[in-house]
């Protein structure tokens, strides 16, 4: 199991952030997530695997300076 | 140190104007030539048109200078204002000052939005805006005492040299018992010897019982301040509450303040955690998106960037409340205590460093090839203490380093200093030299535009190469984002009124990551709305961070999430509650549009403000060197083939770099056309008569300036 913004989601082996986002609604503007406290940006979504029992926060649109 | 020496040379007592609905309706002018202290009323007409803040500053400046005024002429003015909403305790970001002057770097008005308590204290002392002009004969200090209703000008001697110690000494001098009542504006030796001097605006950190400061960094206003021989401007005021601004509708103000602060308290921990890490969360994000300047903006990422991002600074920042305005829930103005510099006059002592923010980490870290958080702290500390803008310092030194590595300048020119990327000791030495006004640092302190001339003329450097890699536009050094893959942000920098600072528009993600504005018209629309809305914060005395750095949870469901429409509505309510003038989102844009166009005409009055001044170096558009092209070859090759339908099979890197350049430069021109049209400007970038009439800024002197440029 993993937690995505407080919601419990089924974990599967080798699940990447990109695969996870495909299963979620309203993630059009999600270009950064916090995976177990660490910031991961969209260019790394496909290659970043999510360990079991992870906590993921979807960050809103990046506003910059 | 011995007792400071202050000799009063002029003093007046005054009757403090009552604050009504966020305004005192009075200005204060200090003329240093004659040591005159002049208080004037502000008319309703000016209030309606210029709103406050930057609007008031620009109006005062317009009347102070002629088209021939240079930055170091006595008539050049420094204006400081807050704005009708400034000084609202508890409203996130509700206490900024806006400072303007004719810039030593650009020759046109520069504006800087800064925290600290000065702006609100000055207003509550009776003045919406202050103007300082003329030049003092001796070092002087101006004291605005809103408790005793007295203004004094002192000749000053035996003062600490740097801003770090000066702010501290003056805070205690002017209110030993209640230092929280004092805010000091000061520069430092770096402001005397460089063109990018900044101003430090202080506030008393009650938790840590020490003076803190924030910087009005951009464009060299500190240099103008030092040139006028002003050592400090001090404001003193007592207790502040929501009632101090005498809002039209206190209940409505409380309601909107509570809503915005509550949302930030709830959501910041789930979003960017700015109360913990400030803006350093942007380092890993920009790095991963190839937008972090590395080696003078040549590259957009570096494997060691994790050493200087939020993961490092979260543990280094001192824990505690860090709001640069009272009760600001974002509280992102972090600092580091007991830092011990390893160079310079504070070597081995323990100091408090205010910062660093993202811009300083990127500009004085990654862009210089420095990935050591301690060195960045030391650069941050000395730039502030010396009164120098960390953005211009970082971007200028990055330029020098690339010139050095490309043999455009050599050891012979740098006093024997190896200025290769990553050389942290010589970076610090350069900064000390700038502050002392000695050695090669004197040349670097003149900024990139001047360095290009000097390097070409005196050192035989290649001007064309330097034009491509020197990250300045209008004479101002770029702030710290790579824009190569975002045409909209290239416009956000190049078409900004004062030069390439991101506070007008930050569109990189909307454009590059989300492809939210595919057409030129879409980009032009964004380059209209965002600069206008961001300008509004400067009119009212607010910080923009609480608008879009923490957003409502349902923001993504909105058709235009980047505008954070719910917050825009709150700002309209905030304005209505304080001023009693009912407004809405469109009303906020209309306020800004008048001032924005006035500033563009002001640029024209000063001999700039046309298309030829809206250009950017090619480094901001695409890869200059073959090494740079090859670092992202797959991306660039793909664009040449797919986007521009070119057959690149027989082309070498040099030919491909040139082909890409031609396309990208064409795109920038097309974008410029579209933006000018959307803004109601001629194809040469000048507001038309119809535009200034529509906005109600068709004053005779404005029409005269347009006429001189052939616009009738
Ligand atoms: S958001 Fe940060 S910079 Fe803005 S007023 Fe608050 S503490 Fe200061």
PDB file of N, CA, C and O in Angstrom, chain B residues 640-668:
ATOM      1  N   UNK B 640      14.838  20.526 -34.811  1.00  0.00           N
ATOM      2  CA  UNK B 640      15.168  20.916 -36.192  1.00  0.00           C
ATOM      3  C   UNK B 640      14.422  20.048 -37.202  1.00  0.00           C
ATOM      4  O   UNK B 640      13.909  20.535 -38.214  1.00  0.00           O
ATOM      5  N   UNK B 641      14.342  18.756 -36.856  1.00  0.00           N
ATOM      6  CA  UNK B 641      13.687  17.821 -37.796  1.00  0.00           C
ATOM      7  C   UNK B 641      12.163  17.952 -37.737  1.00  0.00           C
ATOM      8  O   UNK B 641      11.502  18.128 -38.752  1.00  0.00           O
ATOM      9  N   UNK B 642      11.618  17.874 -36.523  1.00  0.00           N
ATOM     10  CA  UNK B 642      10.155  17.767 -36.393  1.00  0.00           C
ATOM     11  C   UNK B 642       9.443  19.125 -36.409  1.00  0.00           C
ATOM     12  O   UNK B 642       8.450  19.304 -37.099  1.00  0.00           O
ATOM     13  N   UNK B 643       9.974  20.063 -35.657  1.00  0.00           N
ATOM     14  CA  UNK B 643       9.286  21.352 -35.554  1.00  0.00           C
ATOM     15  C   UNK B 643       9.554  22.229 -36.775  1.00  0.00           C
ATOM     16  O   UNK B 643       8.670  22.930 -37.261  1.00  0.00           O
ATOM     17  N   UNK B 644      10.809  22.170 -37.290  1.00  0.00           N
ATOM     18  CA  UNK B 644      11.159  23.066 -38.398  1.00  0.00           C
ATOM     19  C   UNK B 644      11.348  22.332 -39.721  1.00  0.00           C
ATOM     20  O   UNK B 644      11.741  22.939 -40.728  1.00  0.00           O
ATOM     21  N   UNK B 645      11.081  21.032 -39.726  1.00  0.00           N
ATOM     22  CA  UNK B 645      11.121  20.209 -40.948  1.00  0.00           C
ATOM     23  C   UNK B 645      12.423  20.368 -41.753  1.00  0.00           C
ATOM     24  O   UNK B 645      12.413  20.519 -42.975  1.00  0.00           O
ATOM     25  N   UNK B 646      13.536  20.394 -41.059  1.00  0.00           N
ATOM     26  CA  UNK B 646      14.826  20.509 -41.751  1.00  0.00           C
ATOM     27  C   UNK B 646      15.470  19.132 -41.906  1.00  0.00           C
ATOM     28  O   UNK B 646      15.376  18.292 -41.014  1.00  0.00           O
ATOM     29  N   UNK B 647      16.121  18.942 -43.045  1.00  0.00           N
ATOM     30  CA  UNK B 647      16.903  17.719 -43.223  1.00  0.00           C
ATOM     31  C   UNK B 647      18.302  17.983 -42.661  1.00  0.00           C
ATOM     32  O   UNK B 647      19.065  18.776 -43.230  1.00  0.00           O
ATOM     33  N   UNK B 648      18.611  17.353 -41.531  1.00  0.00           N
ATOM     34  CA  UNK B 648      19.880  17.677 -40.869  1.00  0.00           C
ATOM     35  C   UNK B 648      20.931  16.585 -41.080  1.00  0.00           C
ATOM     36  O   UNK B 648      21.989  16.625 -40.463  1.00  0.00           O
ATOM     37  N   UNK B 649      20.612  15.644 -41.984  1.00  0.00           N
ATOM     38  CA  UNK B 649      21.505  14.483 -42.112  1.00  0.00           C
ATOM     39  C   UNK B 649      22.942  14.869 -42.476  1.00  0.00           C
ATOM     40  O   UNK B 649      23.889  14.300 -41.968  1.00  0.00           O
ATOM     41  N   UNK B 650      23.108  15.899 -43.296  1.00  0.00           N
ATOM     42  CA  UNK B 650      24.484  16.256 -43.686  1.00  0.00           C
ATOM     43  C   UNK B 650      25.083  17.372 -42.858  1.00  0.00           C
ATOM     44  O   UNK B 650      26.138  17.909 -43.201  1.00  0.00           O
ATOM     45  N   UNK B 651      24.414  17.762 -41.794  1.00  0.00           N
ATOM     46  CA  UNK B 651      24.867  18.955 -41.061  1.00  0.00           C
ATOM     47  C   UNK B 651      25.739  18.584 -39.863  1.00  0.00           C
ATOM     48  O   UNK B 651      25.423  17.648 -39.126  1.00  0.00           O
ATOM     49  N   UNK B 652      26.835  19.348 -39.670  1.00  0.00           N
ATOM     50  CA  UNK B 652      27.623  19.153 -38.455  1.00  0.00           C
ATOM     51  C   UNK B 652      27.033  20.021 -37.335  1.00  0.00           C
ATOM     52  O   UNK B 652      26.076  20.785 -37.551  1.00  0.00           O
ATOM     53  N   UNK B 653      27.635  19.917 -36.147  1.00  0.00           N
ATOM     54  CA  UNK B 653      27.062  20.631 -34.997  1.00  0.00           C
ATOM     55  C   UNK B 653      27.043  22.135 -35.247  1.00  0.00           C
ATOM     56  O   UNK B 653      26.069  22.826 -34.894  1.00  0.00           O
ATOM     57  N   UNK B 654      28.087  22.633 -35.854  1.00  0.00           N
ATOM     58  CA  UNK B 654      28.158  24.076 -36.104  1.00  0.00           C
ATOM     59  C   UNK B 654      26.976  24.536 -36.973  1.00  0.00           C
ATOM     60  O   UNK B 654      26.314  25.534 -36.675  1.00  0.00           O
ATOM     61  N   UNK B 655      26.723  23.780 -38.023  1.00  0.00           N
ATOM     62  CA  UNK B 655      25.638  24.147 -38.942  1.00  0.00           C
ATOM     63  C   UNK B 655      24.279  24.022 -38.251  1.00  0.00           C
ATOM     64  O   UNK B 655      23.377  24.859 -38.438  1.00  0.00           O
ATOM     65  N   UNK B 656      24.143  22.981 -37.438  1.00  0.00           N
ATOM     66  CA  UNK B 656      22.851  22.793 -36.740  1.00  0.00           C
ATOM     67  C   UNK B 656      22.632  23.906 -35.707  1.00  0.00           C
ATOM     68  O   UNK B 656      21.516  24.414 -35.549  1.00  0.00           O
ATOM     69  N   UNK B 657      23.722  24.296 -35.024  1.00  0.00           N
ATOM     70  CA  UNK B 657      23.607  25.378 -34.036  1.00  0.00           C
ATOM     71  C   UNK B 657      23.150  26.665 -34.729  1.00  0.00           C
ATOM     72  O   UNK B 657      22.275  27.383 -34.224  1.00  0.00           O
ATOM     73  N   UNK B 658      23.724  26.917 -35.893  1.00  0.00           N
ATOM     74  CA  UNK B 658      23.369  28.130 -36.638  1.00  0.00           C
ATOM     75  C   UNK B 658      21.922  28.068 -37.133  1.00  0.00           C
ATOM     76  O   UNK B 658      21.185  29.066 -37.080  1.00  0.00           O
ATOM     77  N   UNK B 659      21.498  26.880 -37.603  1.00  0.00           N
ATOM     78  CA  UNK B 659      20.124  26.743 -38.120  1.00  0.00           C
ATOM     79  C   UNK B 659      19.109  26.950 -36.996  1.00  0.00           C
ATOM     80  O   UNK B 659      18.091  27.633 -37.172  1.00  0.00           O
ATOM     81  N   UNK B 660      19.415  26.378 -35.843  1.00  0.00           N
ATOM     82  CA  UNK B 660      18.508  26.527 -34.695  1.00  0.00           C
ATOM     83  C   UNK B 660      18.428  27.996 -34.271  1.00  0.00           C
ATOM     84  O   UNK B 660      17.359  28.515 -33.974  1.00  0.00           O
ATOM     85  N   UNK B 661      19.557  28.631 -34.306  1.00  0.00           N
ATOM     86  CA  UNK B 661      19.608  30.047 -33.899  1.00  0.00           C
ATOM     87  C   UNK B 661      18.708  30.902 -34.796  1.00  0.00           C
ATOM     88  O   UNK B 661      17.958  31.745 -34.314  1.00  0.00           O
ATOM     89  N   UNK B 662      18.818  30.662 -36.087  1.00  0.00           N
ATOM     90  CA  UNK B 662      18.008  31.458 -37.006  1.00  0.00           C
ATOM     91  C   UNK B 662      16.520  31.307 -36.680  1.00  0.00           C
ATOM     92  O   UNK B 662      15.778  32.279 -36.607  1.00  0.00           O
ATOM     93  N   UNK B 663      16.099  30.062 -36.443  1.00  0.00           N
ATOM     94  CA  UNK B 663      14.676  29.805 -36.154  1.00  0.00           C
ATOM     95  C   UNK B 663      14.264  30.475 -34.850  1.00  0.00           C
ATOM     96  O   UNK B 663      13.214  31.084 -34.751  1.00  0.00           O
ATOM     97  N   UNK B 664      15.100  30.335 -33.827  1.00  0.00           N
ATOM     98  CA  UNK B 664      14.714  30.849 -32.513  1.00  0.00           C
ATOM     99  C   UNK B 664      14.689  32.378 -32.506  1.00  0.00           C
ATOM    100  O   UNK B 664      13.838  32.982 -31.858  1.00  0.00           O
ATOM    101  N   UNK B 665      15.621  32.975 -33.207  1.00  0.00           N
ATOM    102  CA  UNK B 665      15.605  34.448 -33.249  1.00  0.00           C
ATOM    103  C   UNK B 665      14.364  34.952 -33.991  1.00  0.00           C
ATOM    104  O   UNK B 665      13.767  35.961 -33.605  1.00  0.00           O
ATOM    105  N   UNK B 666      13.959  34.220 -35.028  1.00  0.00           N
ATOM    106  CA  UNK B 666      12.727  34.605 -35.741  1.00  0.00           C
ATOM    107  C   UNK B 666      11.520  34.519 -34.803  1.00  0.00           C
ATOM    108  O   UNK B 666      10.661  35.389 -34.797  1.00  0.00           O
ATOM    109  N   UNK B 667      11.488  33.440 -34.014  1.00  0.00           N
ATOM    110  CA  UNK B 667      10.356  33.240 -33.090  1.00  0.00           C
ATOM    111  C   UNK B 667      10.261  34.386 -32.081  1.00  0.00           C
ATOM    112  O   UNK B 667       9.184  34.844 -31.746  1.00  0.00           O
ATOM    113  N   UNK B 668      11.418  34.821 -31.595  1.00  0.00           N
ATOM    114  CA  UNK B 668      11.417  35.899 -30.605  1.00  0.00           C
ATOM    115  C   UNK B 668      10.838  37.190 -31.211  1.00  0.00           C
ATOM    116  O   UNK B 668      10.084  37.910 -30.570  1.00  0.00           O
TER     117      UNK B 668
END
